[in-house]
Coordinates of C-alpha atoms and ligand atoms in Angstrom, one line a residue:
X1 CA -12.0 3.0 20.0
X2 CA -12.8 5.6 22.0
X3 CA -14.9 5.4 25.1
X4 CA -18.2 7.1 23.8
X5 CA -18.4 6.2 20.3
X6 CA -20.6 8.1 17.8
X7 CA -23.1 5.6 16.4
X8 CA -24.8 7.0 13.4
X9 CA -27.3 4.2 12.8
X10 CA -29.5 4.6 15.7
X11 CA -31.9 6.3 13.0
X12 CA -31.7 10.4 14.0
X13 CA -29.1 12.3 12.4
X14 CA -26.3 13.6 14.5
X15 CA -25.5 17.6 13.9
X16 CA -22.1 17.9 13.6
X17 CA -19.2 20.7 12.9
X18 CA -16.6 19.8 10.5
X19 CA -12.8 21.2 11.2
X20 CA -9.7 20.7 9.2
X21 CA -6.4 22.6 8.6
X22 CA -5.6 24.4 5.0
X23 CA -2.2 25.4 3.8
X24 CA -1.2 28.8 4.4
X25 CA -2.9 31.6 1.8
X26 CA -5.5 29.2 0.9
X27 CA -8.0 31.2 -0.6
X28 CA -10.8 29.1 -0.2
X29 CA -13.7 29.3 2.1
X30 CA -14.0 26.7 5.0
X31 CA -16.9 25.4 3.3
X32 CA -15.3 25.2 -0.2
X33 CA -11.9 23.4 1.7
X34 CA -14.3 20.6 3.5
X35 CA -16.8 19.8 0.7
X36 CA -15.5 16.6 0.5
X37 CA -15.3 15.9 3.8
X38 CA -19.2 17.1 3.7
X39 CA -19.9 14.6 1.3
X40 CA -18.6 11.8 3.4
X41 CA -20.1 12.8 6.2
X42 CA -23.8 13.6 4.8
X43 CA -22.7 9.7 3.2
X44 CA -22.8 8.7 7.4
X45 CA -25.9 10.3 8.0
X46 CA -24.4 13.2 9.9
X47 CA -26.1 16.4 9.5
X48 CA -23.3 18.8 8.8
X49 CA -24.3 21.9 10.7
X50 CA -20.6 24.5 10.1
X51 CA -17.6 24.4 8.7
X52 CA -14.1 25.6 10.5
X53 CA -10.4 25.8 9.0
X54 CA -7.5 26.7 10.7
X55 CA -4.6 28.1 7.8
X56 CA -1.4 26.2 9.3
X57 CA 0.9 23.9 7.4
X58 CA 1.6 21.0 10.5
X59 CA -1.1 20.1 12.5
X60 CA -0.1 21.1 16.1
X61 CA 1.0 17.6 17.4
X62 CA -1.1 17.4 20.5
X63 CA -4.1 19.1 19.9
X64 CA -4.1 19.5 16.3
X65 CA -5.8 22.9 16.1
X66 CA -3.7 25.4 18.5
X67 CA -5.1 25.9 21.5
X68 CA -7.0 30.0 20.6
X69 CA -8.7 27.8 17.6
X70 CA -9.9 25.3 19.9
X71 CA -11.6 27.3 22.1
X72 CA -12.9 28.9 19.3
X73 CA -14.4 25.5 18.0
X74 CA -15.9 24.7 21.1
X75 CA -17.4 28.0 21.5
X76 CA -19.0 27.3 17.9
X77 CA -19.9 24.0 19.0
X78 CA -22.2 25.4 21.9
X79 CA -23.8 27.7 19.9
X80 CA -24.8 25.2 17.0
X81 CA -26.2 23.1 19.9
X82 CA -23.4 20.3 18.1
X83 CA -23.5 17.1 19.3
X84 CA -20.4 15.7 17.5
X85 CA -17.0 17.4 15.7
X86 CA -15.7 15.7 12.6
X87 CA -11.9 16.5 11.9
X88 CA -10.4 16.1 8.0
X89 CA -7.7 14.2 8.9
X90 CA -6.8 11.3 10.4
X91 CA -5.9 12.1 14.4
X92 CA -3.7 10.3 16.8
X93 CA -5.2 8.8 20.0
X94 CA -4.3 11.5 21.5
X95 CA -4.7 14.3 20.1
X96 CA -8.7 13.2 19.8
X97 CA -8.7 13.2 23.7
X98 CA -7.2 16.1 24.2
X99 CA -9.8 17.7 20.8
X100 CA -12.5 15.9 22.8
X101 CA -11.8 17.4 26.4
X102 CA -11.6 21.0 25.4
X103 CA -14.6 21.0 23.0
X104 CA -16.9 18.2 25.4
X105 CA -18.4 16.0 22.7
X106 CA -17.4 13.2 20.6
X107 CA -14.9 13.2 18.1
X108 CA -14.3 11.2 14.9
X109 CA -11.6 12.1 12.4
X110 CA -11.1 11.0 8.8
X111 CA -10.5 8.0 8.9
X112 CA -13.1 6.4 11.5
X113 CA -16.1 8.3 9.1
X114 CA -14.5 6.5 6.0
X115 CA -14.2 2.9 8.3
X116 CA -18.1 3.8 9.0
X117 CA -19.3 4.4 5.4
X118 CA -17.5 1.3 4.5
X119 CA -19.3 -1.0 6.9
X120 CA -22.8 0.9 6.3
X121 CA -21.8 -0.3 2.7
X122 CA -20.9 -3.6 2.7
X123 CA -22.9 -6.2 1.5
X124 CA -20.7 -9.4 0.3
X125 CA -18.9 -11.7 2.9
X126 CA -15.6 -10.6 1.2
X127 CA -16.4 -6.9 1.7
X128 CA -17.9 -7.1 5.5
X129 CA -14.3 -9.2 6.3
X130 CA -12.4 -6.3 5.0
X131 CA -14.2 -3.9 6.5
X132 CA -13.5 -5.3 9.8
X133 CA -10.0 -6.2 9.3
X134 CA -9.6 -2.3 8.8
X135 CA -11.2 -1.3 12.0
X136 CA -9.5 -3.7 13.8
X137 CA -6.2 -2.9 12.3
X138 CA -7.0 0.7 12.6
X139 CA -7.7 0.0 16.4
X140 CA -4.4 -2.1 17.1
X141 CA -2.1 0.8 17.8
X142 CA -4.5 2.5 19.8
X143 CA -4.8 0.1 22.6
X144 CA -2.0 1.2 24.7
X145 CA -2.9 4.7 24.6
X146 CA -6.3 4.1 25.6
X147 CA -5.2 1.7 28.6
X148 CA -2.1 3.7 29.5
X149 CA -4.7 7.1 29.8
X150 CA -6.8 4.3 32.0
X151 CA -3.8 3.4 34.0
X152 CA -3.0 7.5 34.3
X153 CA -6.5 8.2 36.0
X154 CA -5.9 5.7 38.2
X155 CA -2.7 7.4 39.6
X156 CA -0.7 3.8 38.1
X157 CA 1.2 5.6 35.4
X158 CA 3.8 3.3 33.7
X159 CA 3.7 0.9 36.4
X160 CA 4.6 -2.3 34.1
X161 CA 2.2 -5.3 34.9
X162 CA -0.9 -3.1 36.0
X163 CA -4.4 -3.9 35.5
X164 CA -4.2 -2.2 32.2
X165 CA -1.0 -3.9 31.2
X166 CA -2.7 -6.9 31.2
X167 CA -6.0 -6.0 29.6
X168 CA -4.0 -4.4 26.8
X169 CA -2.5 -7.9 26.4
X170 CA -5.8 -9.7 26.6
X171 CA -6.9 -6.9 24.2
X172 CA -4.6 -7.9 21.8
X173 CA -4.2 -10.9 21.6
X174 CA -8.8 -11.1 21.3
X175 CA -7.7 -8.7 18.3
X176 CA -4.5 -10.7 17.0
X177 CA -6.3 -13.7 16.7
X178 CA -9.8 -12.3 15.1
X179 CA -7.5 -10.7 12.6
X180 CA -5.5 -14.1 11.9
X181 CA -9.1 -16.1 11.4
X182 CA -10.3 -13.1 9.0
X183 CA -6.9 -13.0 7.0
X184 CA -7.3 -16.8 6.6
X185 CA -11.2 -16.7 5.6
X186 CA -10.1 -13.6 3.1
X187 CA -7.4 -15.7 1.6
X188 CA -9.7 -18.5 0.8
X189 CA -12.3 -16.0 -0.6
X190 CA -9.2 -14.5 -2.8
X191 CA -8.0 -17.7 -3.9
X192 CA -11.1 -18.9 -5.1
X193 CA -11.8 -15.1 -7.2
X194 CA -8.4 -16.0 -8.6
X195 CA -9.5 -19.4 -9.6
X196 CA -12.4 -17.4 -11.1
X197 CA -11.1 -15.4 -13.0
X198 CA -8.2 -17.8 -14.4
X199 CA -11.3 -19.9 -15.8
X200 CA -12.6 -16.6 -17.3
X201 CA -12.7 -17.4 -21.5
X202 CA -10.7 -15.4 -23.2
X203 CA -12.5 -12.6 -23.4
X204 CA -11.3 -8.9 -23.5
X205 CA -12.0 -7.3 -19.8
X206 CA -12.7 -3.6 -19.0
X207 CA -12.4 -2.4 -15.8
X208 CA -14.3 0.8 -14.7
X209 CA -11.7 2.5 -12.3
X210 CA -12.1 6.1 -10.9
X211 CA -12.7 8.7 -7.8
X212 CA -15.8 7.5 -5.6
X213 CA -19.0 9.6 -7.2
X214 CA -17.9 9.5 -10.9
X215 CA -20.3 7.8 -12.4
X216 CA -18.6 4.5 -12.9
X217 CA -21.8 2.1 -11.6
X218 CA -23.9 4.3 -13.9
X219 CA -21.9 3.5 -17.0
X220 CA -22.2 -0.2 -15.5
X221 CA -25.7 0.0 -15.3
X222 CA -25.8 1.5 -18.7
X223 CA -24.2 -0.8 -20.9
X224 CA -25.0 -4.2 -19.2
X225 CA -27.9 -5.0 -17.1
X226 CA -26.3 -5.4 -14.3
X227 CA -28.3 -3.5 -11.8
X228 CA -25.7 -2.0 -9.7
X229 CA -26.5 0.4 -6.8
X230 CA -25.4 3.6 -8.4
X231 CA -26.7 6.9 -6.2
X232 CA -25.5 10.0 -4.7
X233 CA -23.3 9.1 -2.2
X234 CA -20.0 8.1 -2.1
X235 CA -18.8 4.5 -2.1
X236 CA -21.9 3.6 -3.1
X237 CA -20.1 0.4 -4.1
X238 CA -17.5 -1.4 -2.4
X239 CA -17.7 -4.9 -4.6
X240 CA -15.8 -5.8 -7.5
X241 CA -18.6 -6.8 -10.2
X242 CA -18.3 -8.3 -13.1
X243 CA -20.6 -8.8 -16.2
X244 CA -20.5 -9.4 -20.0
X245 CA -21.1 -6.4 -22.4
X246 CA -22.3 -7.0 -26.0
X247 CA -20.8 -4.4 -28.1
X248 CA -22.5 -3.6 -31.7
X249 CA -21.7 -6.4 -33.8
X250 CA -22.3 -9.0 -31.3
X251 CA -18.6 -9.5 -30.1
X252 CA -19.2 -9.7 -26.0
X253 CA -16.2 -7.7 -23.7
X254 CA -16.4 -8.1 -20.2
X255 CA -16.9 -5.0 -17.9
X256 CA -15.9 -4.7 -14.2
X257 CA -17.1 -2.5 -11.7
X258 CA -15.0 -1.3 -8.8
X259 CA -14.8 0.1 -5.5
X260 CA -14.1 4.2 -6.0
X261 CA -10.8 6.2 -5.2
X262 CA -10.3 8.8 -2.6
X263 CA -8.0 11.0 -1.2
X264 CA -6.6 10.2 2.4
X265 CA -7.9 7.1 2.5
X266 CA -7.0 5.0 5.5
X267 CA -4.1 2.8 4.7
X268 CA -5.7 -0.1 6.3
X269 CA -8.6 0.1 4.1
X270 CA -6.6 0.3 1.2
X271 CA -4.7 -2.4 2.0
X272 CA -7.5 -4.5 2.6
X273 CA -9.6 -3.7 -0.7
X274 CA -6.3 -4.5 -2.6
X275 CA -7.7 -7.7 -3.3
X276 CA -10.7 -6.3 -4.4
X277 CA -9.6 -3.8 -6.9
X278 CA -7.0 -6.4 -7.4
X279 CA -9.3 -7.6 -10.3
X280 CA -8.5 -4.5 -12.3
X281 CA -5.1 -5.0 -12.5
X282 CA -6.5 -8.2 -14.4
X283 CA -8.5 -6.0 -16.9
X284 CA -7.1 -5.4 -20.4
X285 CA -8.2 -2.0 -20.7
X286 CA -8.5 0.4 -17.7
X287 CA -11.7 3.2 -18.1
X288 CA -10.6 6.0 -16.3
X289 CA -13.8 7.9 -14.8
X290 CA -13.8 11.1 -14.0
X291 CA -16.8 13.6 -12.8
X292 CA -15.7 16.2 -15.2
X293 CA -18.2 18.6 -13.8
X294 CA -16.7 18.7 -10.1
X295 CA -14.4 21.2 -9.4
X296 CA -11.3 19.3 -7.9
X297 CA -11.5 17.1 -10.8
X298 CA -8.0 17.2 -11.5
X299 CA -6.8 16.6 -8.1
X300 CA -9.6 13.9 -8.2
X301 CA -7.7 12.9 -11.9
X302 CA -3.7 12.7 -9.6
X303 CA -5.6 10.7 -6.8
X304 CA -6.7 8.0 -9.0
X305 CA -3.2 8.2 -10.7
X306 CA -1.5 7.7 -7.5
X307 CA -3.7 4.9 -6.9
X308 CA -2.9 3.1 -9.9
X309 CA 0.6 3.1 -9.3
X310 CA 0.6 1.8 -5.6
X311 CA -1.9 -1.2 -7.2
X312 CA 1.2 -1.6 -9.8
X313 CA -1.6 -0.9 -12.5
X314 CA -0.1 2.4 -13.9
X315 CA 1.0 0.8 -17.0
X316 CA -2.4 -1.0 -18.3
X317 CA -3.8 0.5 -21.4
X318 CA -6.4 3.5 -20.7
X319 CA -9.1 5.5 -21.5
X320 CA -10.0 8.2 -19.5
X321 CA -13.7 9.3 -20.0
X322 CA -15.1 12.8 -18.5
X323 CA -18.7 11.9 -17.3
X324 CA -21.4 14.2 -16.3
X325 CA -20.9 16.7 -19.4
X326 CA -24.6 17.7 -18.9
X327 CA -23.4 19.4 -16.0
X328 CA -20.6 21.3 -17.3
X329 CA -21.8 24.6 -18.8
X330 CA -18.7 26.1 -20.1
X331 CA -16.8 23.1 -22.4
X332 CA -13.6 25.5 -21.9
X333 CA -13.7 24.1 -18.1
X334 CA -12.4 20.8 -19.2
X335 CA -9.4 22.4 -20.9
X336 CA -7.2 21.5 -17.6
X337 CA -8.6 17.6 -18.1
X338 CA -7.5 17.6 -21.6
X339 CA -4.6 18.9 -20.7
X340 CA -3.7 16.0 -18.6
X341 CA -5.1 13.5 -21.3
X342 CA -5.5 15.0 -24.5
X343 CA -7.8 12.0 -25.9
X344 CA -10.1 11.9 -22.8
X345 CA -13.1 11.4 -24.3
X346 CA -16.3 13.6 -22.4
X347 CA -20.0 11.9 -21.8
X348 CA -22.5 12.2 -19.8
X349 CA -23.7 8.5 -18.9
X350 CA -27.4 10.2 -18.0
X351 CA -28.1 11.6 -21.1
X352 CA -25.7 9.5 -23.4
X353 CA -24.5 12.2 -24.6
X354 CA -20.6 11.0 -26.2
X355 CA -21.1 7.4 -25.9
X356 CA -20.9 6.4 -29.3
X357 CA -17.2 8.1 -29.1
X358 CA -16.5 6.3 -26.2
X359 CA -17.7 3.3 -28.2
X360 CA -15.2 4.3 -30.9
X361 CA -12.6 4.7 -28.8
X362 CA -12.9 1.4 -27.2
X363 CA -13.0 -0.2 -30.5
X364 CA -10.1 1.5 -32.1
X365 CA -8.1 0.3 -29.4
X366 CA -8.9 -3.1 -29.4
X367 CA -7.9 -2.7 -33.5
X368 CA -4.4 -1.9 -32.3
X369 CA -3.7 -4.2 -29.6
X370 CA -5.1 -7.1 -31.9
X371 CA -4.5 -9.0 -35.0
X372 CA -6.3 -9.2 -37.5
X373 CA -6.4 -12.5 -39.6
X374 CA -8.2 -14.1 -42.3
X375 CA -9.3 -17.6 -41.3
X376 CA -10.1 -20.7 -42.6
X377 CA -12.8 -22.8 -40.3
X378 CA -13.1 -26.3 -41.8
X379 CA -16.5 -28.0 -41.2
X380 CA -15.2 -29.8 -39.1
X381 CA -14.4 -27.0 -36.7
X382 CA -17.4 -25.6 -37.4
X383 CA -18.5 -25.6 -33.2
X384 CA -15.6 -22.8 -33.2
X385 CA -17.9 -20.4 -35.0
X386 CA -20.1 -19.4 -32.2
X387 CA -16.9 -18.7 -29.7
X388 CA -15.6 -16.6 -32.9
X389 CA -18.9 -14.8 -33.0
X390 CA -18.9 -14.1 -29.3
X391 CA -15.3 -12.9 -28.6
X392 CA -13.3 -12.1 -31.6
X393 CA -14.2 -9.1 -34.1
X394 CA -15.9 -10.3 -37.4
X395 CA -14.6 -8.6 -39.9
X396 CA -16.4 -10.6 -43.3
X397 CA -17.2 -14.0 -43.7
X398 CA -18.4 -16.5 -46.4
X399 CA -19.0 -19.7 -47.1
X400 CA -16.6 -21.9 -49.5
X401 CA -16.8 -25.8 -50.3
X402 CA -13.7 -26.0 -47.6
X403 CA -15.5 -24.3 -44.8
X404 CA -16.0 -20.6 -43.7
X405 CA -13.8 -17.6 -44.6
X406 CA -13.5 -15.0 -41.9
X407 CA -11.4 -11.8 -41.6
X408 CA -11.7 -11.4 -37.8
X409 CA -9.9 -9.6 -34.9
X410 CA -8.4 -11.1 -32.5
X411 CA -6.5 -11.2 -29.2
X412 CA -3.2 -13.9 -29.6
X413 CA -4.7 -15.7 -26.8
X414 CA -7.8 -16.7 -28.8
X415 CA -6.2 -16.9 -32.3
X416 CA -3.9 -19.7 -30.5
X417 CA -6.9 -22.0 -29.2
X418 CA -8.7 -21.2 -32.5
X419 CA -5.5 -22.6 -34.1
X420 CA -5.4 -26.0 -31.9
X421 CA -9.0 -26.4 -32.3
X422 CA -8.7 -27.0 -36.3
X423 CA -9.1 -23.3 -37.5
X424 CA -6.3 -22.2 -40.4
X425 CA -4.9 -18.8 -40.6
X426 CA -4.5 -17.7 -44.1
X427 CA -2.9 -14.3 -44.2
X428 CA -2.1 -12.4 -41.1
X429 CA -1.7 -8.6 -41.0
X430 CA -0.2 -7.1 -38.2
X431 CA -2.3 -4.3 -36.2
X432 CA -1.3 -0.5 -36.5
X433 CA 0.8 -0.7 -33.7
X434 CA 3.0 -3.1 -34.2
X435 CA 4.3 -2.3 -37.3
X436 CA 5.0 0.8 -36.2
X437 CA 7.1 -0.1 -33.7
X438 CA 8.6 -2.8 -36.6
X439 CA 10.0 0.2 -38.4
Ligands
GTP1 N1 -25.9 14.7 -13.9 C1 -25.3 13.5 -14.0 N2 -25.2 12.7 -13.0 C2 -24.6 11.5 -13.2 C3 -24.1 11.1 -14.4 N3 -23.5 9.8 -14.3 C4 -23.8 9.5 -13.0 N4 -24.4 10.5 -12.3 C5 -24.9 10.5 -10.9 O1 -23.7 10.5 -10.1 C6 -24.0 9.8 -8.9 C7 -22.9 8.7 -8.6 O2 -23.0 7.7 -9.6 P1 -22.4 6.3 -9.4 O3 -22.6 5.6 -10.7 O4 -23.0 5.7 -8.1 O5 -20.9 6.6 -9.1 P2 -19.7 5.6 -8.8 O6 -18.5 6.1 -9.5 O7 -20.1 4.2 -9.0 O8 -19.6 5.9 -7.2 P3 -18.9 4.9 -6.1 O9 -19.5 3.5 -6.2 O10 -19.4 5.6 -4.8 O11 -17.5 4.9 -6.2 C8 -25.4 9.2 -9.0 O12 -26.3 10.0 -8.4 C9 -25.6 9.2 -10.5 O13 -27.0 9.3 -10.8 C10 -24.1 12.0 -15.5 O14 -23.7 11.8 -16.6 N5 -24.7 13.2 -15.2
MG2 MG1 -20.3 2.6 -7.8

């Protein structure tokens, strides 16, 4: 990237003043318009030390701030003592030089912060790979800007074949092929998660989806023991994780953890963690997390929306679920959420406050989308009752000379093996749903 990178993990904390554009007749404070943007960069160990906006609807294309406002941020820049400036957007090549030579210290914009947090984060092979192929690929385009600003200084503007003509080949083709060796060991990875989870039994799958900070490892951590890093920070995780969830009455769901949403996310990155959150578009039930007590939590609510869709996952069954109610001191602040999803159900995973509706809900749904049957298990399909027990809904059961009567629920996956491994059905009844749509 650029010539003096900011590097973060040296162990002090860099001060640094934040900057960002709002839309004309924003009443909002600086501070208030770059909380997020505070977030991530407390997240990167930067010590945010002032906020600055500029109200304009374009960013000015080769500065981004006009040239008055820049001044201005370099003057406040001198007088915090600053050692870095953090922009809310992401910023052409240029325009970070030309940010950079009027204010005199570093700059990182949006998008490099996020790339950092990411590979401060990442933990698995899979994740680390991604991580890199998003700088890299995040780095590609900026090549000949950097070389051709060389070439400038060195009075060789667009002389063709130049020094820097050539090292921007040698460059790029160091970059081409470390990007071709990572897509390959990423595609291997991938192929073998989908093997995974092809050989997953047929058990009903919950994925925990929602903006970065919601709570979603929490619930994780919650229901199973899976010990997930769950903290104050955002993108706390960045792996997929999955584990099995007993609910009351012994049935076992699986539940998946994944890597949170945000707005402006580099493209690059979200290309690369497709694959990751690529497992949730496997789930059979989508929990939509939302921090309920945050004040953009309806933009927060769109973002994830918008995210879903690009994954091609807007269509999978959902509950959305308004976390952190212990925060919320006026109930009548959720009204807007509600309004969005009138059957949102609010909880506060800390307290547990609401779970047991959450339970409910998650229950009543799989009552619609399965069937419910009255079984015959011969003896001699007895080994089938422990797989019943474990993944199906037991309604009643009991014992006759022919074997074991069960009223269970049931996705048609399971009901289908159950039925090749020896098991009778006796009387069917359609769920809720169905008939409905019968009629
Ligand atoms: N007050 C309160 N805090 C909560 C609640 N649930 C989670 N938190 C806190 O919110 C923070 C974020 O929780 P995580 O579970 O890491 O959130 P996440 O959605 O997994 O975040 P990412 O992995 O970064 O996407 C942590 O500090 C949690 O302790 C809640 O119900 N009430
Ligand atoms: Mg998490």
């Amino acid at each position: 990237m650029r010539t003096d990178p900011i590097d973060t993990r040296q162990g002090h904390a860099t001060e640094a003043i934040l900057f960002g554009l709002v839309p004309m007749g924003d009443p909002r404070t600086a501070a208030e318009a770059l909380h997020e943007l505070q977030l991530l960069a407390e997240t990167a160990d930067f010590v945010p030390a002032g906020c600055m906006v500029q109200h304009r609807r374009h960013a000015d294309p080769h500065s981004y701030f006009g040239s008055g406002k820049l001044e201005e941020l370099a003057e406040v820049v001198k007088l915090a003592h600053s050692s870095a400036i953090i922009c809310d957007d992401s910023l052409t090549p240029n325009q970070a030089k030309a940010i950079e030579a009027a204010v005199g210290v570093p700059c990182l914009d949006r998008s490099e912060l996020i790339l950092q947090i990411f590979a401060m984060h990442a933990r698995t092979p899979q994740a680390k790979l991604q991580v890199e192929l998003a700088a890299l690929q995040y780095e590609m385009p900026r090549l000949r800007r950097r070389w051709t600003h060389l070439e400038r200084q060195r009075g060789g503007i667009g002389v063709r074949g130049g020094a820097g003509e050539k090292q921007i080949d040698v460059d790029r083709n160091l970059l081409k092929t470390r990007i071709s060796t990572i897509n390959r060991d990423l595609e291997k990875i991938e192929e073998h998660k989908v093997r995974e989870v092809q050989a997953r039994p047929d058990l009903f799958t919950i994925a925990l989806v929602g903006y970065t900070n919601a709570g979603k490892s929490s619930l994780m951590n919650k229901l199973t023991d899976a010990g997930v890093l769950a903290e104050n920070r955002l993108f706390s995780t960045l792996d997929t994780r999955t584990r099995p969830w007993r609910l009351s009455g012994g049935r076992t769901v699986l539940l998946t953890d994944t890597v949170g949403f945000l707005r402006k996310l580099p493209h690059q990155l979200v290309a690369s963690f497709h694959a990751t959150l690529e497992e949730a578009l496997h789930a059979d039930l989508l929990l939509v997390l939302v921090d309920g007590s945050s004040a953009e939590a309806v933009e927060q609510m769109q973002t994830v929306d918008e995210v879903l869709e690009t994954l091609g996952s807007q269509n999978l069954p959902r509950i959305t679920v308004l976390n952190k109610l212990d925060l919320v001191t006026d109930r009548a602040n959720l009204t807007p959420l509600w309004q969005i999803d009138p059957r949102a159900v609010p909880v506060s995973v800390l307290t547990g406050d609401g779970l047991p509706d959450l339970f409910a809900a998650i229950q009543n749904h799989l009552a619609a989308v399965e069937q419910r049957v009255e079984l015959l298990l011969p003896h001699s399909a007895g080994a089938l009752h422990g797989e019943i027990r474990a993944k199906a809904t037991v309604l009643s059961e009991f014992y006759t000379e022919e074997g074991c009567l069960m009223t269970i629920q049931v996705s048609p996956a399971l009901l289908g093996r159950l039925m090749a491994g020896g098991a009778r059905v006796t009387e069917k009844n359609r769920p809720p749903s169905d008939s409905a749509a019968d009629s």
